[in-house]
PDB file of C-alpha atoms in Angstrom:
ATOM      1  CA  UNK K  23      -8.213 -12.314 -18.560  1.00  0.00           C
ATOM      2  CA  UNK K  24     -11.049 -10.211 -17.151  1.00  0.00           C
ATOM      3  CA  UNK K  25     -10.459  -6.713 -15.792  1.00  0.00           C
ATOM      4  CA  UNK K  26     -11.290  -7.905 -12.268  1.00  0.00           C
ATOM      5  CA  UNK K  27      -8.701 -10.676 -12.450  1.00  0.00           C
ATOM      6  CA  UNK K  28      -6.150  -8.245 -13.890  1.00  0.00           C
ATOM      7  CA  UNK K  29      -6.752  -5.884 -10.966  1.00  0.00           C
ATOM      8  CA  UNK K  30      -6.360  -8.795  -8.542  1.00  0.00           C
ATOM      9  CA  UNK K  31      -3.017  -9.741 -10.081  1.00  0.00           C
ATOM     10  CA  UNK K  32      -1.786  -6.146  -9.901  1.00  0.00           C
ATOM     11  CA  UNK K  33      -2.842  -5.896  -6.255  1.00  0.00           C
ATOM     12  CA  UNK K  34      -0.946  -9.124  -5.494  1.00  0.00           C
ATOM     13  CA  UNK K  35       2.120  -7.662  -7.191  1.00  0.00           C
ATOM     14  CA  UNK K  36       1.884  -4.470  -5.139  1.00  0.00           C
ATOM     15  CA  UNK K  37       1.440  -6.353  -1.859  1.00  0.00           C
ATOM     16  CA  UNK K  38       4.416  -8.616  -2.598  1.00  0.00           C
ATOM     17  CA  UNK K  39       6.603  -5.544  -3.215  1.00  0.00           C
ATOM     18  CA  UNK K  40       5.389  -3.355  -0.350  1.00  0.00           C
ATOM     19  CA  UNK K  41       7.800  -3.303   2.614  1.00  0.00           C
ATOM     20  CA  UNK K  42       5.781  -0.966   4.888  1.00  0.00           C
ATOM     21  CA  UNK K  43       8.655   1.513   5.016  1.00  0.00           C
ATOM     22  CA  UNK K  44       6.331   4.267   3.767  1.00  0.00           C
ATOM     23  CA  UNK K  45       2.537   4.667   4.053  1.00  0.00           C
ATOM     24  CA  UNK K  46       0.699   2.429   1.609  1.00  0.00           C
ATOM     25  CA  UNK K  47      -0.901   5.462  -0.060  1.00  0.00           C
ATOM     26  CA  UNK K  48       2.580   6.827  -0.818  1.00  0.00           C
ATOM     27  CA  UNK K  49       3.745   3.498  -2.202  1.00  0.00           C
ATOM     28  CA  UNK K  50       0.651   3.232  -4.398  1.00  0.00           C
ATOM     29  CA  UNK K  51       1.227   6.687  -5.876  1.00  0.00           C
ATOM     30  CA  UNK K  52       4.808   5.747  -6.672  1.00  0.00           C
ATOM     31  CA  UNK K  53       3.772   2.413  -8.181  1.00  0.00           C
ATOM     32  CA  UNK K  54       1.149   3.932 -10.470  1.00  0.00           C
ATOM     33  CA  UNK K  55       3.452   6.818 -11.443  1.00  0.00           C
ATOM     34  CA  UNK K  56       5.866   4.302 -12.934  1.00  0.00           C
ATOM     35  CA  UNK K  57       3.180   2.711 -15.121  1.00  0.00           C
ATOM     36  CA  UNK K  58       0.776   5.084 -16.841  1.00  0.00           C
ATOM     37  CA  UNK K  59      -1.479   2.339 -18.236  1.00  0.00           C
ATOM     38  CA  UNK K  60      -3.814   2.494 -15.229  1.00  0.00           C
ATOM     39  CA  UNK K  61      -6.732   4.910 -15.452  1.00  0.00           C
ATOM     40  CA  UNK K  62      -8.278   6.548 -12.390  1.00  0.00           C
ATOM     41  CA  UNK K  63     -10.966   3.840 -12.031  1.00  0.00           C
ATOM     42  CA  UNK K  64      -8.322   1.119 -12.310  1.00  0.00           C
ATOM     43  CA  UNK K  65      -6.174   2.798  -9.641  1.00  0.00           C
ATOM     44  CA  UNK K  66      -9.106   3.124  -7.249  1.00  0.00           C
ATOM     45  CA  UNK K  67     -10.120  -0.496  -7.753  1.00  0.00           C
ATOM     46  CA  UNK K  68      -6.593  -1.855  -7.283  1.00  0.00           C
ATOM     47  CA  UNK K  69      -5.969   0.329  -4.231  1.00  0.00           C
ATOM     48  CA  UNK K  70      -9.246  -0.878  -2.685  1.00  0.00           C
ATOM     49  CA  UNK K  71      -8.107  -4.492  -3.130  1.00  0.00           C
ATOM     50  CA  UNK K  72      -4.820  -3.720  -1.387  1.00  0.00           C
ATOM     51  CA  UNK K  73      -6.551  -2.086   1.564  1.00  0.00           C
ATOM     52  CA  UNK K  74      -9.027  -4.986   1.765  1.00  0.00           C
ATOM     53  CA  UNK K  75      -6.046  -7.327   2.080  1.00  0.00           C
ATOM     54  CA  UNK K  76      -4.457  -5.410   4.941  1.00  0.00           C
ATOM     55  CA  UNK K  77      -7.731  -5.125   6.850  1.00  0.00           C
ATOM     56  CA  UNK K  78      -7.975  -8.910   7.215  1.00  0.00           C
ATOM     57  CA  UNK K  79      -4.441 -10.171   6.643  1.00  0.00           C
ATOM     58  CA  UNK K  80      -3.696 -10.951  10.286  1.00  0.00           C
ATOM     59  CA  UNK K  81      -6.874 -13.010  10.602  1.00  0.00           C
ATOM     60  CA  UNK K  82      -5.740 -15.347   7.834  1.00  0.00           C
ATOM     61  CA  UNK K  83      -2.121 -15.845   8.826  1.00  0.00           C
ATOM     62  CA  UNK K  84      -0.379 -18.241   6.465  1.00  0.00           C
ATOM     63  CA  UNK K  85      -2.983 -17.859   3.742  1.00  0.00           C
ATOM     64  CA  UNK K  86      -2.138 -16.887   0.184  1.00  0.00           C
ATOM     65  CA  UNK K  87      -2.432 -13.270  -0.913  1.00  0.00           C
ATOM     66  CA  UNK K  88      -5.277 -13.726  -3.384  1.00  0.00           C
ATOM     67  CA  UNK K  89      -7.454 -15.569  -0.843  1.00  0.00           C
ATOM     68  CA  UNK K  90      -6.880 -12.812   1.719  1.00  0.00           C
ATOM     69  CA  UNK K  91      -7.827 -10.151  -0.818  1.00  0.00           C
ATOM     70  CA  UNK K  92     -11.057 -11.965  -1.685  1.00  0.00           C
ATOM     71  CA  UNK K  93     -11.912 -12.403   1.998  1.00  0.00           C
ATOM     72  CA  UNK K  94     -11.190  -8.728   2.568  1.00  0.00           C
ATOM     73  CA  UNK K  95     -13.469  -7.699  -0.295  1.00  0.00           C
ATOM     74  CA  UNK K  96     -16.219  -9.958   1.040  1.00  0.00           C
ATOM     75  CA  UNK K  97     -16.002  -8.650   4.599  1.00  0.00           C
ATOM     76  CA  UNK K  98     -15.652  -4.956   3.760  1.00  0.00           C
ATOM     77  CA  UNK K  99     -18.218  -4.666   0.946  1.00  0.00           C
ATOM     78  CA  UNK K 100     -22.003  -4.536   0.943  1.00  0.00           C
ATOM     79  CA  UNK K 101     -22.504  -4.291  -2.831  1.00  0.00           C
ATOM     80  CA  UNK K 102     -22.045  -7.111  -5.335  1.00  0.00           C
ATOM     81  CA  UNK K 103     -18.461  -7.494  -6.537  1.00  0.00           C
ATOM     82  CA  UNK K 104     -17.543  -8.517 -10.111  1.00  0.00           C
ATOM     83  CA  UNK K 105     -14.360 -10.062  -8.711  1.00  0.00           C
ATOM     84  CA  UNK K 106     -16.235 -12.206  -6.193  1.00  0.00           C
ATOM     85  CA  UNK K 107     -18.854 -13.103  -8.799  1.00  0.00           C
ATOM     86  CA  UNK K 108     -16.058 -14.439 -10.977  1.00  0.00           C
ATOM     87  CA  UNK K 109     -13.991 -16.231  -8.331  1.00  0.00           C
ATOM     88  CA  UNK K 110     -16.254 -16.745  -5.282  1.00  0.00           C
ATOM     89  CA  UNK K 111     -19.893 -16.504  -6.425  1.00  0.00           C
ATOM     90  CA  UNK K 112     -21.060 -18.153  -3.194  1.00  0.00           C
ATOM     91  CA  UNK K 113     -19.615 -15.249  -1.213  1.00  0.00           C
ATOM     92  CA  UNK K 114     -21.010 -12.712  -3.645  1.00  0.00           C
ATOM     93  CA  UNK K 115     -24.483 -14.148  -3.086  1.00  0.00           C
ATOM     94  CA  UNK K 116     -24.086 -13.346   0.634  1.00  0.00           C
ATOM     95  CA  UNK K 117     -22.457  -9.921   0.204  1.00  0.00           C
ATOM     96  CA  UNK K 118     -25.432  -8.013   1.664  1.00  0.00           C
ATOM     97  CA  UNK K 119     -25.447  -9.963   4.926  1.00  0.00           C
ATOM     98  CA  UNK K 120     -24.296  -8.328   8.136  1.00  0.00           C
ATOM     99  CA  UNK K 121     -20.617  -8.357   9.021  1.00  0.00           C
ATOM    100  CA  UNK K 122     -21.298 -10.793  11.842  1.00  0.00           C
ATOM    101  CA  UNK K 123     -23.116 -13.179   9.481  1.00  0.00           C
ATOM    102  CA  UNK K 124     -20.281 -13.030   6.981  1.00  0.00           C
ATOM    103  CA  UNK K 125     -17.747 -13.659   9.742  1.00  0.00           C
ATOM    104  CA  UNK K 126     -19.718 -16.757  10.744  1.00  0.00           C
ATOM    105  CA  UNK K 127     -19.783 -17.921   7.124  1.00  0.00           C
ATOM    106  CA  UNK K 128     -15.979 -17.728   7.055  1.00  0.00           C
ATOM    107  CA  UNK K 129     -15.785 -19.279  10.550  1.00  0.00           C
ATOM    108  CA  UNK K 130     -13.768 -16.263  11.612  1.00  0.00           C
ATOM    109  CA  UNK K 131     -13.806 -14.845  15.141  1.00  0.00           C
ATOM    110  CA  UNK K 132     -13.542 -11.022  15.405  1.00  0.00           C
ATOM    111  CA  UNK K 133     -10.586 -11.207  17.803  1.00  0.00           C
ATOM    112  CA  UNK K 134      -8.440 -12.677  15.029  1.00  0.00           C
ATOM    113  CA  UNK K 135      -8.556  -9.380  13.132  1.00  0.00           C
ATOM    114  CA  UNK K 136      -6.412  -7.426  15.619  1.00  0.00           C
ATOM    115  CA  UNK K 137      -3.191  -8.839  17.086  1.00  0.00           C
ATOM    116  CA  UNK K 138      -3.020  -6.723  20.241  1.00  0.00           C
ATOM    117  CA  UNK K 139      -6.360  -7.216  21.950  1.00  0.00           C
ATOM    118  CA  UNK K 140      -4.578  -7.948  25.220  1.00  0.00           C
ATOM    119  CA  UNK K 141      -3.369  -4.346  25.229  1.00  0.00           C
ATOM    120  CA  UNK K 142      -6.855  -2.814  25.021  1.00  0.00           C
ATOM    121  CA  UNK K 143      -8.212  -0.944  28.018  1.00  0.00           C
ATOM    122  CA  UNK K 144     -10.967  -2.548  30.083  1.00  0.00           C
ATOM    123  CA  UNK K 145     -13.538   0.045  28.964  1.00  0.00           C
ATOM    124  CA  UNK K 146     -13.069  -0.712  25.259  1.00  0.00           C
ATOM    125  CA  UNK K 147     -15.563  -3.117  23.702  1.00  0.00           C
ATOM    126  CA  UNK K 148     -13.137  -5.564  22.117  1.00  0.00           C
ATOM    127  CA  UNK K 149     -15.541  -6.990  19.523  1.00  0.00           C
ATOM    128  CA  UNK K 150     -16.694  -3.560  18.325  1.00  0.00           C
ATOM    129  CA  UNK K 151     -13.085  -2.400  18.180  1.00  0.00           C
ATOM    130  CA  UNK K 152     -11.979  -5.452  16.178  1.00  0.00           C
ATOM    131  CA  UNK K 153     -14.854  -5.152  13.706  1.00  0.00           C
ATOM    132  CA  UNK K 154     -14.095  -1.456  13.192  1.00  0.00           C
ATOM    133  CA  UNK K 155     -11.074  -2.494  11.111  1.00  0.00           C
ATOM    134  CA  UNK K 156     -13.465  -3.735   8.438  1.00  0.00           C
ATOM    135  CA  UNK K 157     -15.009  -0.278   7.968  1.00  0.00           C
ATOM    136  CA  UNK K 158     -13.262   2.437   5.996  1.00  0.00           C
ATOM    137  CA  UNK K 159     -13.156   5.486   8.262  1.00  0.00           C
ATOM    138  CA  UNK K 160     -14.458   8.897   7.304  1.00  0.00           C
ATOM    139  CA  UNK K 161     -12.051  11.629   6.255  1.00  0.00           C
ATOM    140  CA  UNK K 162     -11.598  14.157   9.079  1.00  0.00           C
ATOM    141  CA  UNK K 163      -9.894  17.497   8.541  1.00  0.00           C
ATOM    142  CA  UNK K 164      -8.978  20.352  10.865  1.00  0.00           C
ATOM    143  CA  UNK K 165      -9.292  23.815   9.399  1.00  0.00           C
ATOM    144  CA  UNK K 166      -6.397  26.167   9.949  1.00  0.00           C
ATOM    145  CA  UNK K 167      -7.205  29.078  12.291  1.00  0.00           C
ATOM    146  CA  UNK K 168      -7.928  32.526  10.868  1.00  0.00           C
ATOM    147  CA  UNK K 169      -8.764  31.117   7.431  1.00  0.00           C
ATOM    148  CA  UNK K 170     -12.452  30.376   7.958  1.00  0.00           C
ATOM    149  CA  UNK K 171     -13.657  33.268   5.802  1.00  0.00           C
ATOM    150  CA  UNK K 172     -11.639  32.314   2.732  1.00  0.00           C
ATOM    151  CA  UNK K 173     -12.451  28.637   3.269  1.00  0.00           C
ATOM    152  CA  UNK K 174     -16.202  29.316   3.412  1.00  0.00           C
ATOM    153  CA  UNK K 175     -15.948  31.115   0.054  1.00  0.00           C
ATOM    154  CA  UNK K 176     -14.187  28.101  -1.466  1.00  0.00           C
ATOM    155  CA  UNK K 177     -16.861  25.769  -0.115  1.00  0.00           C
ATOM    156  CA  UNK K 178     -19.634  27.974  -1.487  1.00  0.00           C
ATOM    157  CA  UNK K 179     -18.154  27.625  -4.969  1.00  0.00           C
ATOM    158  CA  UNK K 180     -17.812  23.821  -4.711  1.00  0.00           C
ATOM    159  CA  UNK K 181     -20.177  20.864  -4.403  1.00  0.00           C
ATOM    160  CA  UNK K 182     -18.366  19.161  -1.526  1.00  0.00           C
ATOM    161  CA  UNK K 183     -20.667  17.347   0.894  1.00  0.00           C
ATOM    162  CA  UNK K 184     -19.512  17.405   4.501  1.00  0.00           C
ATOM    163  CA  UNK K 185     -20.612  17.445   8.125  1.00  0.00           C
ATOM    164  CA  UNK K 186     -19.265  19.994  10.595  1.00  0.00           C
ATOM    165  CA  UNK K 187     -18.457  18.365  13.951  1.00  0.00           C
ATOM    166  CA  UNK K 188     -17.021  21.504  15.519  1.00  0.00           C
ATOM    167  CA  UNK K 189     -15.913  24.964  14.472  1.00  0.00           C
ATOM    168  CA  UNK K 190     -12.743  23.636  12.879  1.00  0.00           C
ATOM    169  CA  UNK K 191     -13.492  19.932  12.316  1.00  0.00           C
ATOM    170  CA  UNK K 192     -15.190  18.743   9.132  1.00  0.00           C
ATOM    171  CA  UNK K 193     -15.912  15.148   8.116  1.00  0.00           C
ATOM    172  CA  UNK K 194     -16.233  13.821   4.565  1.00  0.00           C
ATOM    173  CA  UNK K 195     -16.801  10.481   2.934  1.00  0.00           C
ATOM    174  CA  UNK K 196     -13.427   8.860   2.365  1.00  0.00           C
ATOM    175  CA  UNK K 197     -12.178   9.530  -1.136  1.00  0.00           C
ATOM    176  CA  UNK K 198     -13.629  13.041  -1.294  1.00  0.00           C
ATOM    177  CA  UNK K 199     -11.263  15.240  -3.298  1.00  0.00           C
ATOM    178  CA  UNK K 200     -10.904  17.936  -0.655  1.00  0.00           C
ATOM    179  CA  UNK K 201      -7.510  18.898  -2.091  1.00  0.00           C
ATOM    180  CA  UNK K 202      -9.214  20.064  -5.287  1.00  0.00           C
ATOM    181  CA  UNK K 203     -10.975  22.814  -3.312  1.00  0.00           C
ATOM    182  CA  UNK K 204      -8.726  23.549  -0.330  1.00  0.00           C
ATOM    183  CA  UNK K 205      -4.959  23.822   0.000  1.00  0.00           C
ATOM    184  CA  UNK K 206      -3.530  20.991   2.122  1.00  0.00           C
ATOM    185  CA  UNK K 207      -1.405  22.287   5.047  1.00  0.00           C
ATOM    186  CA  UNK K 208      -2.492  25.839   4.293  1.00  0.00           C
ATOM    187  CA  UNK K 209      -6.276  25.718   4.608  1.00  0.00           C
ATOM    188  CA  UNK K 210      -6.454  22.431   6.489  1.00  0.00           C
ATOM    189  CA  UNK K 211      -4.654  19.356   7.797  1.00  0.00           C
ATOM    190  CA  UNK K 212      -5.897  15.754   7.841  1.00  0.00           C
ATOM    191  CA  UNK K 213      -6.430  14.747  11.467  1.00  0.00           C
ATOM    192  CA  UNK K 214      -8.912  12.346  13.058  1.00  0.00           C
ATOM    193  CA  UNK K 215     -11.559  13.716  15.386  1.00  0.00           C
ATOM    194  CA  UNK K 216     -10.171  12.112  18.560  1.00  0.00           C
ATOM    195  CA  UNK K 217      -6.777  13.769  18.016  1.00  0.00           C
ATOM    196  CA  UNK K 218      -8.477  17.105  17.464  1.00  0.00           C
ATOM    197  CA  UNK K 219     -10.346  16.766  20.745  1.00  0.00           C
ATOM    198  CA  UNK K 220      -7.100  15.944  22.535  1.00  0.00           C
ATOM    199  CA  UNK K 221      -5.528  19.126  21.224  1.00  0.00           C
ATOM    200  CA  UNK K 222      -8.557  21.052  22.456  1.00  0.00           C
ATOM    201  CA  UNK K 223      -8.112  19.662  25.974  1.00  0.00           C
ATOM    202  CA  UNK K 224      -4.419  20.530  25.981  1.00  0.00           C
TER     203      UNK K 224
END
């Protein structure tokens, strides 16, 4: 069995066990803590397969888990995938196409991705909103007040790459190990930019 297929089987096992009673990230940490055979690269790969599944699961209602995972990988990736090359080489050959082209290849309408389109406000572009579920969001943090000086010193000693959106809002590529430089809930909290703006208005 190849490593890619092994990761797929582990992801299927995780998805079949997950009851959504805790955040998926919490469940994944617990799952991997019980079995130390997975290295950091294995954990990242398996977790990515799980998230790919949940990004498209609603659009393929009734489908089997492995097919949903493969579709999720295809729709959310732009680089060639060893897993797709092994199991769906035709999809892998089209991996660099636009999201819309890949959706057409799967004969999948964007509105099938999100189950509550009828609840969206009139000013929201439904198609753009639906397709946003296929893109992993950035990591937004809000710096704690009165800690900017100590935080700047920590950043100066690190190689973290980030963009500053406001005095207290920083954005990183998802997966950046911010917690290795800053203290979570002391130096910063994880909070998306829209929520931070709402707090500012209040």
